[in-house]
Structure formats: C-alpha cells, structure tokens
PDB file of C-alpha atoms in Angstrom:
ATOM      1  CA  UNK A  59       5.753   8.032 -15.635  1.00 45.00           C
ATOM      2  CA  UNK A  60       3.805   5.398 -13.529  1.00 56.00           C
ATOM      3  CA  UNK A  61       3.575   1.531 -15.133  1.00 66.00           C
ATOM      4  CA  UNK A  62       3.428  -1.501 -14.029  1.00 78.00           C
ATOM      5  CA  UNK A  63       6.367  -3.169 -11.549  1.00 83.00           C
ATOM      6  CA  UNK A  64       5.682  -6.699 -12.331  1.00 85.00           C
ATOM      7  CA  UNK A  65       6.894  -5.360 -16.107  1.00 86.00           C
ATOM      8  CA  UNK A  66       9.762  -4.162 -14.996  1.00 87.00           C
ATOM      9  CA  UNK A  67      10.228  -7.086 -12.945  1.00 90.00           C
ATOM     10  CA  UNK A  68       9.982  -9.642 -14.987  1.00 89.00           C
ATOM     11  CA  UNK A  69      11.931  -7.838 -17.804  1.00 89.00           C
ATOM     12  CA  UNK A  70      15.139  -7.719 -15.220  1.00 90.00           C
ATOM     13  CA  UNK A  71      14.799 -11.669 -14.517  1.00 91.00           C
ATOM     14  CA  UNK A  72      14.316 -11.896 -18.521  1.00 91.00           C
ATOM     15  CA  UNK A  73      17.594 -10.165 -18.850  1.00 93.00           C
ATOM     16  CA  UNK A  74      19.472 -12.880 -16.642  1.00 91.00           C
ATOM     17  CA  UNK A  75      19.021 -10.746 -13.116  1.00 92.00           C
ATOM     18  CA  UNK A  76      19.093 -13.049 -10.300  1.00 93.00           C
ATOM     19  CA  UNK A  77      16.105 -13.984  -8.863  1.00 93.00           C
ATOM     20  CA  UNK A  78      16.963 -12.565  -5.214  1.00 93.00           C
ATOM     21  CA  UNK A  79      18.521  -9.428  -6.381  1.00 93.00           C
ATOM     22  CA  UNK A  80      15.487  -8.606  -8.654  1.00 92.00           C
ATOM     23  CA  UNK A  81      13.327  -9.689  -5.246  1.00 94.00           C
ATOM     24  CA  UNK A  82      15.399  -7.342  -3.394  1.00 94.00           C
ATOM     25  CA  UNK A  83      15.199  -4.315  -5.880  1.00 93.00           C
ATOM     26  CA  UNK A  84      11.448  -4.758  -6.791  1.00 92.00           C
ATOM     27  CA  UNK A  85      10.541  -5.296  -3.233  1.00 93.00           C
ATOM     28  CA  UNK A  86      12.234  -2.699  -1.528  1.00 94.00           C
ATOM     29  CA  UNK A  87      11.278   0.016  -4.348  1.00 92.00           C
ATOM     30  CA  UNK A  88       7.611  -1.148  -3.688  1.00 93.00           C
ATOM     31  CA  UNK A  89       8.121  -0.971   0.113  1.00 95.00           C
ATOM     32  CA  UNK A  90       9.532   2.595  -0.001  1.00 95.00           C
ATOM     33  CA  UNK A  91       6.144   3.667  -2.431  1.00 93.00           C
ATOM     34  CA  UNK A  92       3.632   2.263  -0.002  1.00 95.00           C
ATOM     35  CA  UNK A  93       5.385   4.306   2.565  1.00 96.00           C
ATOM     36  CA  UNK A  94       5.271   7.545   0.444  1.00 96.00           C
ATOM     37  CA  UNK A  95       1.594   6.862  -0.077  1.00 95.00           C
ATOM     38  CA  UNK A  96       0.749   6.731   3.671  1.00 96.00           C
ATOM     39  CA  UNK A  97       2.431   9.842   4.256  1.00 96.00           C
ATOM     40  CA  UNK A  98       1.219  11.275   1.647  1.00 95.00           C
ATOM     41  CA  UNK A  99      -2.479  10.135   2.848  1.00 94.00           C
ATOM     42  CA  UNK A 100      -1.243  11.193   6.476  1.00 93.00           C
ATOM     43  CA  UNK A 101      -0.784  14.797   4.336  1.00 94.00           C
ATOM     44  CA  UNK A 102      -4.103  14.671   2.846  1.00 91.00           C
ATOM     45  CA  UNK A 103      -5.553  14.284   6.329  1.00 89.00           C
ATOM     46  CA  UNK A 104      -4.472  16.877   7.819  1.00 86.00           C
ATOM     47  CA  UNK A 105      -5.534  19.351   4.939  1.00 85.00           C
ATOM     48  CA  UNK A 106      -8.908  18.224   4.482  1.00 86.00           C
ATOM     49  CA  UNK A 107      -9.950  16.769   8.336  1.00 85.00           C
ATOM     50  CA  UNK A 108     -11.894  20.165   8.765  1.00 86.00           C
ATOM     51  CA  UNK A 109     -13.997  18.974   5.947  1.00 86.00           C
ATOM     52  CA  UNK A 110     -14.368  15.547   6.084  1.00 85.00           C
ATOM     53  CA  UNK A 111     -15.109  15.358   9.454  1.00 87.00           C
ATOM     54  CA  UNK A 112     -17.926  17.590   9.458  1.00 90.00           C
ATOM     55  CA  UNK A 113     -20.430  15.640   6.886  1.00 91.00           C
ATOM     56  CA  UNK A 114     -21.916  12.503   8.449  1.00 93.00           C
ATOM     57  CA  UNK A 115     -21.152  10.682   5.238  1.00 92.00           C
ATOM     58  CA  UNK A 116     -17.593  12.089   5.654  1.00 88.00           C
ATOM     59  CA  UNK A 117     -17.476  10.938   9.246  1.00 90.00           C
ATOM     60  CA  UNK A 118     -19.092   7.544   8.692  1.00 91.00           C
ATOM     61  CA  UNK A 119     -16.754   6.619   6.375  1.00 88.00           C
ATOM     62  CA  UNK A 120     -13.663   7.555   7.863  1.00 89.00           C
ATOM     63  CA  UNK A 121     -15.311   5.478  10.809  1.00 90.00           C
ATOM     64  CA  UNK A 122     -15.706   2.462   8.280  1.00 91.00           C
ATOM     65  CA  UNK A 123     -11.983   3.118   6.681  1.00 88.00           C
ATOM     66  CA  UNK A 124     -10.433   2.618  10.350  1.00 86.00           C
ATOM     67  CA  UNK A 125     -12.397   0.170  11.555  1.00 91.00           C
ATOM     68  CA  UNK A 126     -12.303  -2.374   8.301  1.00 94.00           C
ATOM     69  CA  UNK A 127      -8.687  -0.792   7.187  1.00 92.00           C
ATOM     70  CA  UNK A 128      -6.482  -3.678   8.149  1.00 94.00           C
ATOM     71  CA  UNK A 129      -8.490  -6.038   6.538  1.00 95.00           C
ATOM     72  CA  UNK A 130      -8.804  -3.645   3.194  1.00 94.00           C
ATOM     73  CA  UNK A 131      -4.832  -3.489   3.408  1.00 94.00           C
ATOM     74  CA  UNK A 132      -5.039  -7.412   1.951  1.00 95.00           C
ATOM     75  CA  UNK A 133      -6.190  -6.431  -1.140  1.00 95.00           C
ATOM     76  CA  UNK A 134      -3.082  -3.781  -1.377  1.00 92.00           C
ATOM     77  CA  UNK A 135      -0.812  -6.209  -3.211  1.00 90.00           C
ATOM     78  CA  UNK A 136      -3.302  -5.550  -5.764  1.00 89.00           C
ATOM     79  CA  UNK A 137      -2.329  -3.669  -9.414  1.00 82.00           C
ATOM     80  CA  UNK A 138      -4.395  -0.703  -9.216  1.00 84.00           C
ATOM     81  CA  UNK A 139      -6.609  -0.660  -6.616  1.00 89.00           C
ATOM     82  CA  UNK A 140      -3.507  -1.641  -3.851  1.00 90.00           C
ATOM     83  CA  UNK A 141      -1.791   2.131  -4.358  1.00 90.00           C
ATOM     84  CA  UNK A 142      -5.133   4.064  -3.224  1.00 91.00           C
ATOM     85  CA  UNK A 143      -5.802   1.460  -0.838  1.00 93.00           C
ATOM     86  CA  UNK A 144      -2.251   2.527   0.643  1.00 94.00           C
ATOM     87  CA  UNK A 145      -3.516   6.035   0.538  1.00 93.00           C
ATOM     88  CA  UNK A 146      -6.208   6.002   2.273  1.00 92.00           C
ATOM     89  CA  UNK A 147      -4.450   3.640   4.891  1.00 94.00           C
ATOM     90  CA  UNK A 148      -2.830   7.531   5.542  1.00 94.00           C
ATOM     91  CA  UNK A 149      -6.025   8.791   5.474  1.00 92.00           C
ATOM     92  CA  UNK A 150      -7.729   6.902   7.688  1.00 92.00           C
ATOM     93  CA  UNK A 151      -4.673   6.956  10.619  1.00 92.00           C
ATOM     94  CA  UNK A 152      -4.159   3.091  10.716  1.00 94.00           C
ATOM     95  CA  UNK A 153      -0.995   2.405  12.382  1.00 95.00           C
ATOM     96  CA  UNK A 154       1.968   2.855  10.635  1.00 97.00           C
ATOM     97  CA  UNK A 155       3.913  -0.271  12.064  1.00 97.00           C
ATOM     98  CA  UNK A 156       0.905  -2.409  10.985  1.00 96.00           C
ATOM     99  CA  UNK A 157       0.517  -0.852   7.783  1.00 96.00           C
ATOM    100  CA  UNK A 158       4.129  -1.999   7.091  1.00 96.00           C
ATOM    101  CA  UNK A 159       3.763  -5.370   8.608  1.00 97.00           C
ATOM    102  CA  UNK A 160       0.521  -5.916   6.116  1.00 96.00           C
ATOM    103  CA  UNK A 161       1.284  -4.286   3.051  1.00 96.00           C
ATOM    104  CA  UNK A 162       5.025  -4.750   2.561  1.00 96.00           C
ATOM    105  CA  UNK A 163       4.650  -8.646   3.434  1.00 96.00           C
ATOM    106  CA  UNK A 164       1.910  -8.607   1.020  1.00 95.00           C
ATOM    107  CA  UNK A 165       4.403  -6.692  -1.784  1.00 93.00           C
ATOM    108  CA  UNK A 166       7.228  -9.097  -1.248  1.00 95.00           C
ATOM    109  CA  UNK A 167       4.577 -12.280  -1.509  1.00 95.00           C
ATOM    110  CA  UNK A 168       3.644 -11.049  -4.793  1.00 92.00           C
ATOM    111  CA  UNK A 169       6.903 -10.570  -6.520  1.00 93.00           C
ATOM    112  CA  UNK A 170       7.815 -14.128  -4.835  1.00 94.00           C
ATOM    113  CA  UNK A 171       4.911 -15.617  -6.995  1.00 93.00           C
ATOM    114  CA  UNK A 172       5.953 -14.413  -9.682  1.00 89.00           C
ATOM    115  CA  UNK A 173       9.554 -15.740  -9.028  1.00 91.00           C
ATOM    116  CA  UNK A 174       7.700 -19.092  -8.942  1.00 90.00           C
ATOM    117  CA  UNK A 175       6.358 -18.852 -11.815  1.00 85.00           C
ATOM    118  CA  UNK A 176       8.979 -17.808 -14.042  1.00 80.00           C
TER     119      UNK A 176
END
C-alpha cells in the first residue's frame, strides 16, 4: 500500500534512527523505485509505441517529453507528481545514466532537507 516516504522517514529519525542510516535506507529504497518506474515506463513503451507513434498529438508529445525530459526530471523529487514524472522518463527513452544522475541526486537532496530540519 503506497504512502508517503518522508512519513516513514521521519517516523524512523523520531524513533532515535540515526540520521545517516535513515539517509541511507530512505534514499536507497527511493533510488531502487525510480529505477522500477523507468523500466516499467521503458515496458509501457514498447507495448503501446505502435499507437502512440501514429497520432500527431501522440508523436508531438513524445517529441516534447524527450526533448524537455531532463529538465522535467527536476521536479521528480516532487510528492506526487515526481513518480509519473519517473515514468514517463521510461516512456520517453531519456537516458538511463542521466535519469539516475538527475533523479536519485534529487531523492537524496530531499531526504537531506529534511535531515536539516529535524
């Protein structure tokens, strides 16, 4: 049942977790999700390309999603809107080393803030 890792997250440093550990844990968990959804875009691709690619809409806005995906990818550390946005990184065939490089710096800057402010 999906909810919310900064919960979680700030329930284990609550409990007396250190702060790297629960970094470490939340991070990593968060890392190996992003992944999943890429593939799992990557997955969609390939089931639907027939499709997509052969409305002009369809094709204009996988042309937008590659094109402005890196820069969408900064809004991933987002709640909400940052798993879809990881999706459709899949989708959309942005490179996977980049994808990484964004988004899981991006995951690990946000539970660091909140480190900070706990």
């Amino acid at each position: 049942m999906p909810f919310s890792s900064e919960v979680a997250f700030l329930a284990a440093l609550a409990n007396d977790m250190p702060k790297e550990n629960a970094l470490i844990f939340a991070s990593g968990g968060n890392i190996l999700a992003i992944i999943l959804n890429y593939f799992l875009g990557l997955w969609f691709y390939e089931k639907t390309k027939t499709k997509l690619l052969s409305s002009k809409i369809g094709t204009m806005t996988y042309n937008h999603g590659h094109r402005y995906g890196y820069y969408a990818l900064l809004f991933s550390w987002l709640p909400i809107i940052g798993d879809p946005l990881t999706l459709v990184a899949g989708v959309v065939r942005l490179r996977f080393v980049w994808f990484v490089i964004i988004a899981a710096t991006l995951r690990v800057a946000r539970y660091y803030a909140l480190t900070l402010v706990v």
